[in-house]
Amino acid sequence: MSPEHAGLITGTVFAVSALAAIASQARLTTWAQRRIPGPPAITVGLFVMGAAFLPLLPSPPETTVGVAALAACAALLALGGALLYPFEMDTLVRFAGPDLVATYYGAYQTVCDVAVSLGNLAVGALFDVSAASGAAWLPWAALASIGALCAGAMTLFDRSGRLIAA
C-alpha cells in the first residue's frame, strides 16, 4: 500500500469516527437515559464496540471492501463509545461519592492506561502471529471476542448488585 493510500485510509477512519461520535452523542445519550438504565447501557455499548470488529474479519483493509469495513468498524466503535461513556462516568461518580471523585477518576484512568498499553502489546503480537500464519482474521476475532466477554462480565456485575453504590 502506498503512503498516499495509507494516509487517505487513516484520514477516512478518523473522519468517520469523529462524525459518528459528534452526530450521535447527545441524541444517543438522551435516548438511552429514557430507555436503558446505566449498567445495561454500558453492556450494550461494550457489545457494539466488540461487534465493530466483525466487518473486518473477511476483508483486508487494503481493498475497497476492506476500507468500507474499516470505516464501519470506526463508526460502530464511536457509537458504542458514545453509548457507554456517559453511563460509565456516571457509575464512577456514584461509587466515588462527593469527596473522592477526583481520586476515583485518577485511579480509573491509571488502570485504563495500563490496560490499553497491555492490550496494544497483545494486539500487536496477534498481528505478528496472524501475518506469520496467514490468519488475517485472528486479531479482529480476538477483539470481537473481548468485547463480548466484557459485555458478559458487565451483565454479571450488574446482576450481582456490585454496581450499586453503597
Short mmCIF file of N, CA and C in Angstrom, two decimals:
data_model
loop_
_atom_site.label_atom_id
_atom_site.label_comp_id
_atom_site.label_asym_id
_atom_site.label_seq_id
_atom_site.Cartn_x
_atom_site.Cartn_y
_atom_site.Cartn_z
N MET A 1 0.84 -1.16 0.00
CA MET A 1 0.00 0.00 0.00
C MET A 1 0.90 1.24 0.00
N SER A 2 0.56 2.19 -0.84
CA SER A 2 1.37 3.40 -0.93
C SER A 2 1.09 4.30 0.28
N PRO A 3 2.04 5.16 0.61
CA PRO A 3 1.83 6.09 1.73
C PRO A 3 0.62 7.00 1.52
N GLU A 4 0.36 7.36 0.25
CA GLU A 4 -0.79 8.21 -0.03
C GLU A 4 -2.09 7.50 0.32
N HIS A 5 -2.17 6.21 -0.08
CA HIS A 5 -3.38 5.43 0.22
C HIS A 5 -3.52 5.20 1.72
N ALA A 6 -2.41 4.93 2.38
CA ALA A 6 -2.46 4.72 3.83
C ALA A 6 -2.94 5.98 4.54
N GLY A 7 -2.45 7.13 4.10
CA GLY A 7 -2.89 8.40 4.69
C GLY A 7 -4.36 8.67 4.43
N LEU A 8 -4.83 8.36 3.23
CA LEU A 8 -6.24 8.55 2.90
C LEU A 8 -7.12 7.63 3.73
N ILE A 9 -6.70 6.39 3.88
CA ILE A 9 -7.47 5.43 4.68
C ILE A 9 -7.50 5.88 6.14
N THR A 10 -6.36 6.28 6.67
CA THR A 10 -6.30 6.73 8.06
C THR A 10 -7.17 7.95 8.28
N GLY A 11 -7.10 8.91 7.37
CA GLY A 11 -7.93 10.11 7.46
C GLY A 11 -9.41 9.78 7.40
N THR A 12 -9.77 8.84 6.53
CA THR A 12 -11.16 8.42 6.43
C THR A 12 -11.65 7.80 7.73
N VAL A 13 -10.84 6.94 8.30
CA VAL A 13 -11.22 6.29 9.57
C VAL A 13 -11.42 7.32 10.67
N PHE A 14 -10.50 8.27 10.80
CA PHE A 14 -10.65 9.30 11.84
C PHE A 14 -11.85 10.19 11.56
N ALA A 15 -12.10 10.54 10.32
CA ALA A 15 -13.24 11.38 9.98
C ALA A 15 -14.56 10.66 10.29
N VAL A 16 -14.66 9.40 9.90
CA VAL A 16 -15.88 8.63 10.16
C VAL A 16 -16.11 8.52 11.67
N SER A 17 -15.06 8.22 12.41
CA SER A 17 -15.17 8.09 13.86
C SER A 17 -15.64 9.40 14.50
N ALA A 18 -15.01 10.49 14.12
CA ALA A 18 -15.38 11.79 14.70
C ALA A 18 -16.80 12.18 14.33
N LEU A 19 -17.16 12.01 13.06
CA LEU A 19 -18.51 12.38 12.63
C LEU A 19 -19.57 11.52 13.31
N ALA A 20 -19.31 10.24 13.46
CA ALA A 20 -20.27 9.35 14.13
C ALA A 20 -20.45 9.77 15.58
N ALA A 21 -19.37 10.08 16.25
CA ALA A 21 -19.46 10.49 17.66
C ALA A 21 -20.17 11.84 17.80
N ILE A 22 -19.80 12.80 16.98
CA ILE A 22 -20.40 14.13 17.05
C ILE A 22 -21.88 14.07 16.72
N ALA A 23 -22.23 13.32 15.69
CA ALA A 23 -23.61 13.26 15.24
C ALA A 23 -24.51 12.47 16.20
N SER A 24 -23.93 11.58 16.98
CA SER A 24 -24.79 10.70 17.77
C SER A 24 -24.75 10.92 19.28
N GLN A 25 -23.72 11.53 19.81
CA GLN A 25 -23.51 11.53 21.26
C GLN A 25 -24.73 12.04 22.03
N ALA A 26 -25.17 13.24 21.76
CA ALA A 26 -26.26 13.82 22.55
C ALA A 26 -27.56 13.04 22.37
N ARG A 27 -27.89 12.74 21.11
CA ARG A 27 -29.14 12.01 20.86
C ARG A 27 -29.11 10.60 21.43
N LEU A 28 -27.99 9.93 21.29
CA LEU A 28 -27.86 8.56 21.78
C LEU A 28 -27.92 8.53 23.31
N THR A 29 -27.25 9.47 23.96
CA THR A 29 -27.29 9.52 25.42
C THR A 29 -28.70 9.81 25.91
N THR A 30 -29.37 10.77 25.30
CA THR A 30 -30.74 11.10 25.69
C THR A 30 -31.67 9.91 25.49
N TRP A 31 -31.55 9.25 24.36
CA TRP A 31 -32.37 8.08 24.07
C TRP A 31 -32.12 6.99 25.11
N ALA A 32 -30.85 6.71 25.40
CA ALA A 32 -30.51 5.65 26.35
C ALA A 32 -30.97 6.00 27.76
N GLN A 33 -30.87 7.25 28.17
CA GLN A 33 -31.32 7.64 29.51
C GLN A 33 -32.80 7.36 29.70
N ARG A 34 -33.56 7.47 28.64
CA ARG A 34 -35.01 7.22 28.71
C ARG A 34 -35.37 5.74 28.66
N ARG A 35 -34.52 4.93 28.02
CA ARG A 35 -34.90 3.55 27.74
C ARG A 35 -34.03 2.47 28.39
N ILE A 36 -32.79 2.80 28.70
CA ILE A 36 -31.86 1.79 29.21
C ILE A 36 -31.19 2.34 30.46
N PRO A 37 -31.34 1.68 31.61
CA PRO A 37 -30.61 2.16 32.80
C PRO A 37 -29.10 2.06 32.59
N GLY A 38 -28.32 2.72 33.44
CA GLY A 38 -26.86 2.83 33.30
C GLY A 38 -26.11 1.56 32.98
N PRO A 39 -26.09 0.56 33.87
CA PRO A 39 -25.28 -0.64 33.59
C PRO A 39 -25.68 -1.37 32.31
N PRO A 40 -26.96 -1.54 32.00
CA PRO A 40 -27.27 -2.18 30.71
C PRO A 40 -26.82 -1.34 29.51
N ALA A 41 -26.82 -0.02 29.63
CA ALA A 41 -26.33 0.83 28.53
C ALA A 41 -24.83 0.59 28.33
N ILE A 42 -24.11 0.42 29.43
CA ILE A 42 -22.69 0.12 29.33
C ILE A 42 -22.50 -1.23 28.64
N THR A 43 -23.32 -2.20 29.02
CA THR A 43 -23.24 -3.54 28.42
C THR A 43 -23.49 -3.47 26.91
N VAL A 44 -24.53 -2.76 26.51
CA VAL A 44 -24.83 -2.64 25.08
C VAL A 44 -23.70 -1.94 24.35
N GLY A 45 -23.17 -0.88 24.95
CA GLY A 45 -22.04 -0.18 24.34
C GLY A 45 -20.83 -1.07 24.15
N LEU A 46 -20.51 -1.89 25.18
CA LEU A 46 -19.40 -2.83 25.06
C LEU A 46 -19.65 -3.86 23.96
N PHE A 47 -20.88 -4.34 23.89
CA PHE A 47 -21.22 -5.32 22.86
C PHE A 47 -21.08 -4.72 21.46
N VAL A 48 -21.56 -3.50 21.28
CA VAL A 48 -21.44 -2.82 19.98
C VAL A 48 -19.98 -2.60 19.63
N MET A 49 -19.18 -2.21 20.62
CA MET A 49 -17.75 -1.99 20.35
C MET A 49 -17.06 -3.29 19.97
N GLY A 50 -17.42 -4.39 20.60
CA GLY A 50 -16.85 -5.68 20.21
C GLY A 50 -17.31 -6.09 18.82
N ALA A 51 -18.61 -5.89 18.55
CA ALA A 51 -19.16 -6.25 17.23
C ALA A 51 -18.58 -5.39 16.12
N ALA A 52 -18.03 -4.23 16.48
CA ALA A 52 -17.44 -3.34 15.47
C ALA A 52 -16.33 -4.00 14.68
N PHE A 53 -15.68 -5.00 15.27
CA PHE A 53 -14.55 -5.64 14.59
C PHE A 53 -14.99 -6.75 13.63
N LEU A 54 -16.25 -7.15 13.71
CA LEU A 54 -16.72 -8.24 12.85
C LEU A 54 -16.67 -7.92 11.35
N PRO A 55 -16.96 -6.68 10.91
CA PRO A 55 -16.85 -6.40 9.48
C PRO A 55 -15.43 -6.59 8.92
N LEU A 56 -14.42 -6.57 9.79
CA LEU A 56 -13.04 -6.69 9.33
C LEU A 56 -12.60 -8.14 9.14
N LEU A 57 -13.38 -9.09 9.63
CA LEU A 57 -12.98 -10.50 9.54
C LEU A 57 -12.69 -10.97 8.12
N PRO A 58 -13.56 -10.71 7.15
CA PRO A 58 -13.31 -11.30 5.82
C PRO A 58 -12.47 -10.46 4.87
N SER A 59 -12.21 -9.19 5.19
CA SER A 59 -11.61 -8.31 4.19
C SER A 59 -10.35 -7.64 4.69
N PRO A 60 -9.26 -7.76 3.94
CA PRO A 60 -8.08 -6.99 4.32
C PRO A 60 -8.32 -5.50 4.08
N PRO A 61 -7.82 -4.63 4.97
CA PRO A 61 -8.07 -3.20 4.83
C PRO A 61 -7.53 -2.57 3.56
N GLU A 62 -6.69 -3.29 2.80
CA GLU A 62 -6.11 -2.72 1.58
C GLU A 62 -7.09 -2.72 0.41
N THR A 63 -8.21 -3.45 0.49
CA THR A 63 -9.18 -3.49 -0.59
C THR A 63 -10.26 -2.44 -0.36
N THR A 64 -11.02 -2.13 -1.40
CA THR A 64 -12.12 -1.17 -1.27
C THR A 64 -13.14 -1.67 -0.25
N VAL A 65 -13.47 -2.94 -0.32
CA VAL A 65 -14.40 -3.52 0.66
C VAL A 65 -13.78 -3.45 2.05
N GLY A 66 -12.48 -3.69 2.14
CA GLY A 66 -11.79 -3.62 3.42
C GLY A 66 -11.81 -2.22 4.01
N VAL A 67 -11.66 -1.20 3.17
CA VAL A 67 -11.71 0.18 3.65
C VAL A 67 -13.12 0.50 4.14
N ALA A 68 -14.14 0.04 3.43
CA ALA A 68 -15.52 0.23 3.88
C ALA A 68 -15.74 -0.48 5.22
N ALA A 69 -15.18 -1.69 5.36
CA ALA A 69 -15.30 -2.42 6.61
C ALA A 69 -14.59 -1.67 7.74
N LEU A 70 -13.45 -1.08 7.43
CA LEU A 70 -12.70 -0.31 8.42
C LEU A 70 -13.49 0.93 8.85
N ALA A 71 -14.13 1.58 7.89
CA ALA A 71 -14.98 2.74 8.21
C ALA A 71 -16.17 2.31 9.05
N ALA A 72 -16.79 1.17 8.74
CA ALA A 72 -17.90 0.65 9.54
C ALA A 72 -17.42 0.35 10.96
N CYS A 73 -16.24 -0.23 11.08
CA CYS A 73 -15.65 -0.52 12.39
C CYS A 73 -15.49 0.78 13.18
N ALA A 74 -14.94 1.81 12.56
CA ALA A 74 -14.73 3.09 13.24
C ALA A 74 -16.05 3.69 13.69
N ALA A 75 -17.07 3.63 12.83
CA ALA A 75 -18.38 4.18 13.18
C ALA A 75 -19.00 3.42 14.34
N LEU A 76 -18.94 2.09 14.30
CA LEU A 76 -19.51 1.30 15.39
C LEU A 76 -18.75 1.50 16.71
N LEU A 77 -17.43 1.61 16.63
CA LEU A 77 -16.67 1.90 17.84
C LEU A 77 -17.08 3.25 18.44
N ALA A 78 -17.26 4.24 17.58
CA ALA A 78 -17.68 5.57 18.07
C ALA A 78 -19.07 5.51 18.66
N LEU A 79 -19.99 4.80 18.02
CA LEU A 79 -21.36 4.70 18.54
C LEU A 79 -21.39 3.93 19.86
N GLY A 80 -20.65 2.84 19.94
CA GLY A 80 -20.59 2.09 21.19
C GLY A 80 -20.01 2.93 22.32
N GLY A 81 -18.95 3.65 22.01
CA GLY A 81 -18.35 4.55 23.00
C GLY A 81 -19.29 5.67 23.40
N ALA A 82 -19.99 6.23 22.43
CA ALA A 82 -20.94 7.30 22.72
C ALA A 82 -22.06 6.79 23.63
N LEU A 83 -22.42 5.53 23.49
CA LEU A 83 -23.45 4.96 24.34
C LEU A 83 -22.93 4.69 25.74
N LEU A 84 -21.76 4.11 25.86
CA LEU A 84 -21.32 3.66 27.19
C LEU A 84 -20.62 4.71 28.02
N TYR A 85 -19.85 5.62 27.44
CA TYR A 85 -19.02 6.53 28.23
C TYR A 85 -19.80 7.39 29.23
N PRO A 86 -20.91 8.02 28.86
CA PRO A 86 -21.61 8.83 29.87
C PRO A 86 -22.08 8.00 31.07
N PHE A 87 -22.54 6.79 30.81
CA PHE A 87 -23.02 5.92 31.88
C PHE A 87 -21.87 5.35 32.70
N GLU A 88 -20.76 5.11 32.04
CA GLU A 88 -19.55 4.64 32.72
C GLU A 88 -19.08 5.71 33.71
N MET A 89 -19.01 6.96 33.26
CA MET A 89 -18.57 8.04 34.12
C MET A 89 -19.57 8.29 35.26
N ASP A 90 -20.85 8.17 34.97
CA ASP A 90 -21.87 8.33 35.99
C ASP A 90 -21.73 7.25 37.07
N THR A 91 -21.45 6.03 36.65
CA THR A 91 -21.24 4.94 37.60
C THR A 91 -20.03 5.23 38.48
N LEU A 92 -18.97 5.72 37.89
CA LEU A 92 -17.76 6.05 38.65
C LEU A 92 -18.05 7.13 39.69
N VAL A 93 -18.80 8.16 39.31
CA VAL A 93 -19.13 9.24 40.24
C VAL A 93 -20.01 8.72 41.38
N ARG A 94 -20.96 7.84 41.07
CA ARG A 94 -21.80 7.27 42.12
C ARG A 94 -20.97 6.48 43.13
N PHE A 95 -20.00 5.72 42.67
CA PHE A 95 -19.14 4.96 43.58
C PHE A 95 -18.23 5.87 44.38
N ALA A 96 -17.77 6.95 43.79
CA ALA A 96 -16.80 7.82 44.45
C ALA A 96 -17.42 8.61 45.59
N GLY A 97 -18.66 9.00 45.43
CA GLY A 97 -19.24 9.89 46.42
C GLY A 97 -18.73 11.30 46.19
N PRO A 98 -19.26 12.26 46.93
CA PRO A 98 -18.91 13.67 46.65
C PRO A 98 -17.48 14.06 46.99
N ASP A 99 -16.81 13.31 47.85
CA ASP A 99 -15.49 13.73 48.31
C ASP A 99 -14.32 13.09 47.56
N LEU A 100 -14.57 12.01 46.82
CA LEU A 100 -13.46 11.27 46.22
C LEU A 100 -13.52 11.16 44.70
N VAL A 101 -14.29 12.02 44.07
CA VAL A 101 -14.45 11.92 42.61
C VAL A 101 -13.11 12.01 41.89
N ALA A 102 -12.30 12.98 42.24
CA ALA A 102 -11.01 13.14 41.55
C ALA A 102 -10.10 11.93 41.79
N THR A 103 -10.11 11.41 43.00
CA THR A 103 -9.30 10.24 43.32
C THR A 103 -9.75 9.04 42.49
N TYR A 104 -11.05 8.83 42.41
CA TYR A 104 -11.58 7.71 41.64
C TYR A 104 -11.27 7.87 40.16
N TYR A 105 -11.44 9.10 39.63
CA TYR A 105 -11.12 9.34 38.22
C TYR A 105 -9.64 9.08 37.96
N GLY A 106 -8.77 9.53 38.84
CA GLY A 106 -7.34 9.31 38.65
C GLY A 106 -6.99 7.84 38.68
N ALA A 107 -7.52 7.10 39.65
CA ALA A 107 -7.26 5.67 39.72
C ALA A 107 -7.83 4.95 38.51
N TYR A 108 -9.03 5.32 38.13
CA TYR A 108 -9.68 4.72 36.96
C TYR A 108 -8.85 4.95 35.70
N GLN A 109 -8.40 6.17 35.50
CA GLN A 109 -7.63 6.49 34.30
C GLN A 109 -6.29 5.77 34.29
N THR A 110 -5.67 5.63 35.46
CA THR A 110 -4.41 4.89 35.55
C THR A 110 -4.60 3.44 35.16
N VAL A 111 -5.63 2.81 35.69
CA VAL A 111 -5.92 1.41 35.35
C VAL A 111 -6.22 1.30 33.85
N CYS A 112 -7.01 2.23 33.32
CA CYS A 112 -7.33 2.20 31.88
C CYS A 112 -6.07 2.35 31.03
N ASP A 113 -5.18 3.25 31.42
CA ASP A 113 -3.96 3.46 30.64
C ASP A 113 -3.08 2.22 30.63
N VAL A 114 -2.97 1.55 31.78
CA VAL A 114 -2.17 0.32 31.84
C VAL A 114 -2.84 -0.76 30.99
N ALA A 115 -4.17 -0.88 31.09
CA ALA A 115 -4.89 -1.89 30.31
C ALA A 115 -4.75 -1.63 28.81
N VAL A 116 -4.84 -0.38 28.40
CA VAL A 116 -4.70 -0.04 26.98
C VAL A 116 -3.29 -0.37 26.50
N SER A 117 -2.29 -0.05 27.30
CA SER A 117 -0.91 -0.36 26.91
C SER A 117 -0.71 -1.86 26.74
N LEU A 118 -1.16 -2.62 27.72
CA LEU A 118 -1.03 -4.09 27.63
C LEU A 118 -1.85 -4.65 26.48
N GLY A 119 -3.04 -4.10 26.29
CA GLY A 119 -3.89 -4.53 25.17
C GLY A 119 -3.24 -4.25 23.82
N ASN A 120 -2.63 -3.08 23.69
CA ASN A 120 -1.94 -2.75 22.44
C ASN A 120 -0.79 -3.71 22.17
N LEU A 121 -0.04 -4.04 23.21
CA LEU A 121 1.05 -5.01 23.05
C LEU A 121 0.50 -6.38 22.61
N ALA A 122 -0.59 -6.81 23.23
CA ALA A 122 -1.18 -8.11 22.90
C ALA A 122 -1.73 -8.12 21.48
N VAL A 123 -2.42 -7.05 21.09
CA VAL A 123 -2.98 -7.00 19.73
C VAL A 123 -1.85 -6.92 18.71
N GLY A 124 -0.79 -6.17 19.00
CA GLY A 124 0.37 -6.14 18.11
C GLY A 124 0.95 -7.52 17.92
N ALA A 125 1.06 -8.28 19.02
CA ALA A 125 1.56 -9.65 18.93
C ALA A 125 0.61 -10.51 18.09
N LEU A 126 -0.69 -10.29 18.24
CA LEU A 126 -1.65 -11.05 17.42
C LEU A 126 -1.49 -10.73 15.93
N PHE A 127 -1.22 -9.48 15.61
CA PHE A 127 -0.98 -9.13 14.21
C PHE A 127 0.27 -9.84 13.68
N ASP A 128 1.31 -9.94 14.51
CA ASP A 128 2.51 -10.67 14.10
C ASP A 128 2.20 -12.14 13.88
N VAL A 129 1.45 -12.74 14.80
CA VAL A 129 1.07 -14.16 14.67
C VAL A 129 0.20 -14.36 13.44
N SER A 130 -0.75 -13.45 13.23
CA SER A 130 -1.65 -13.61 12.08
C SER A 130 -0.89 -13.45 10.76
N ALA A 131 0.09 -12.56 10.71
CA ALA A 131 0.88 -12.39 9.49
C ALA A 131 1.73 -13.63 9.23
N ALA A 132 2.30 -14.20 10.28
CA ALA A 132 3.15 -15.38 10.12
C ALA A 132 2.34 -16.62 9.75
N SER A 133 1.10 -16.68 10.22
CA SER A 133 0.29 -17.89 10.00
C SER A 133 -0.70 -17.74 8.85
N GLY A 134 -0.85 -16.53 8.33
CA GLY A 134 -1.81 -16.32 7.25
C GLY A 134 -3.25 -16.22 7.75
N ALA A 135 -3.43 -16.07 9.06
CA ALA A 135 -4.76 -15.97 9.66
C ALA A 135 -5.08 -14.49 9.91
N ALA A 136 -5.36 -13.77 8.82
CA ALA A 136 -5.60 -12.33 8.93
C ALA A 136 -6.80 -12.00 9.82
N TRP A 137 -7.69 -12.92 10.00
CA TRP A 137 -8.89 -12.71 10.80
C TRP A 137 -8.61 -12.73 12.31
N LEU A 138 -7.48 -13.27 12.73
CA LEU A 138 -7.21 -13.53 14.15
C LEU A 138 -7.34 -12.28 15.05
N PRO A 139 -6.68 -11.16 14.75
CA PRO A 139 -6.81 -10.00 15.65
C PRO A 139 -8.25 -9.50 15.76
N TRP A 140 -8.96 -9.50 14.62
CA TRP A 140 -10.33 -8.99 14.63
C TRP A 140 -11.25 -9.91 15.42
N ALA A 141 -11.07 -11.21 15.27
CA ALA A 141 -11.87 -12.17 16.04
C ALA A 141 -11.56 -12.04 17.53
N ALA A 142 -10.31 -11.85 17.87
CA ALA A 142 -9.94 -11.69 19.28
C ALA A 142 -10.56 -10.43 19.86
N LEU A 143 -10.50 -9.33 19.12
CA LEU A 143 -11.07 -8.07 19.61
C LEU A 143 -12.59 -8.17 19.75
N ALA A 144 -13.26 -8.81 18.80
CA ALA A 144 -14.71 -9.00 18.90
C ALA A 144 -15.03 -9.87 20.12
N SER A 145 -14.25 -10.90 20.35
CA SER A 145 -14.46 -11.78 21.50
C SER A 145 -14.27 -11.05 22.81
N ILE A 146 -13.27 -10.19 22.86
CA ILE A 146 -13.03 -9.42 24.09
C ILE A 146 -14.22 -8.50 24.37
N GLY A 147 -14.76 -7.88 23.34
CA GLY A 147 -15.95 -7.04 23.53
C GLY A 147 -17.12 -7.83 24.07
N ALA A 148 -17.33 -9.03 23.53
CA ALA A 148 -18.43 -9.88 24.00
C ALA A 148 -18.18 -10.33 25.45
N LEU A 149 -16.93 -10.69 25.75
CA LEU A 149 -16.60 -11.09 27.13
C LEU A 149 -16.80 -9.94 28.12
N CYS A 150 -16.40 -8.75 27.73
CA CYS A 150 -16.59 -7.59 28.61
C CYS A 150 -18.07 -7.28 28.81
N ALA A 151 -18.85 -7.38 27.75
CA ALA A 151 -20.30 -7.17 27.89
C ALA A 151 -20.90 -8.23 28.81
N GLY A 152 -20.46 -9.47 28.67
CA GLY A 152 -20.94 -10.52 29.55
C GLY A 152 -20.55 -10.28 31.00
N ALA A 153 -19.31 -9.86 31.23
CA ALA A 153 -18.85 -9.56 32.59
C ALA A 153 -19.65 -8.41 33.19
N MET A 154 -19.95 -7.41 32.39
CA MET A 154 -20.74 -6.27 32.87
C MET A 154 -22.14 -6.74 33.27
N THR A 155 -22.71 -7.63 32.49
CA THR A 155 -24.03 -8.17 32.82
C THR A 155 -23.97 -8.90 34.16
N LEU A 156 -22.94 -9.70 34.36
CA LEU A 156 -22.79 -10.43 35.62
C LEU A 156 -22.60 -9.48 36.80
N PHE A 157 -21.78 -8.45 36.64
CA PHE A 157 -21.61 -7.46 37.70
C PHE A 157 -22.94 -6.78 38.03
N ASP A 158 -23.68 -6.41 37.00
CA ASP A 158 -24.95 -5.74 37.21
C ASP A 158 -25.93 -6.66 37.96
N ARG A 159 -26.04 -7.89 37.52
CA ARG A 159 -26.97 -8.84 38.16
C ARG A 159 -26.56 -9.19 39.58
N SER A 160 -25.28 -9.11 39.88
CA SER A 160 -24.80 -9.45 41.23
C SER A 160 -25.03 -8.32 42.23
N GLY A 161 -25.40 -7.15 41.75
CA GLY A 161 -25.61 -6.00 42.63
C GLY A 161 -24.34 -5.23 42.94
N ARG A 162 -23.25 -5.57 42.32
CA ARG A 162 -21.97 -4.90 42.61
C ARG A 162 -21.86 -3.50 42.00
N LEU A 163 -22.79 -3.16 41.14
CA LEU A 163 -22.72 -1.83 40.50
C LEU A 163 -23.62 -0.82 41.18
N ILE A 164 -24.17 -1.20 42.31
CA ILE A 164 -25.00 -0.27 43.08
C ILE A 164 -24.11 0.37 44.14
N ALA A 165 -24.01 1.69 44.08
CA ALA A 165 -23.15 2.39 45.03
C ALA A 165 -23.71 2.25 46.45
N ALA A 166 -22.81 2.14 47.40
CA ALA A 166 -23.24 2.00 48.80
C ALA A 166 -23.76 3.30 49.34
#
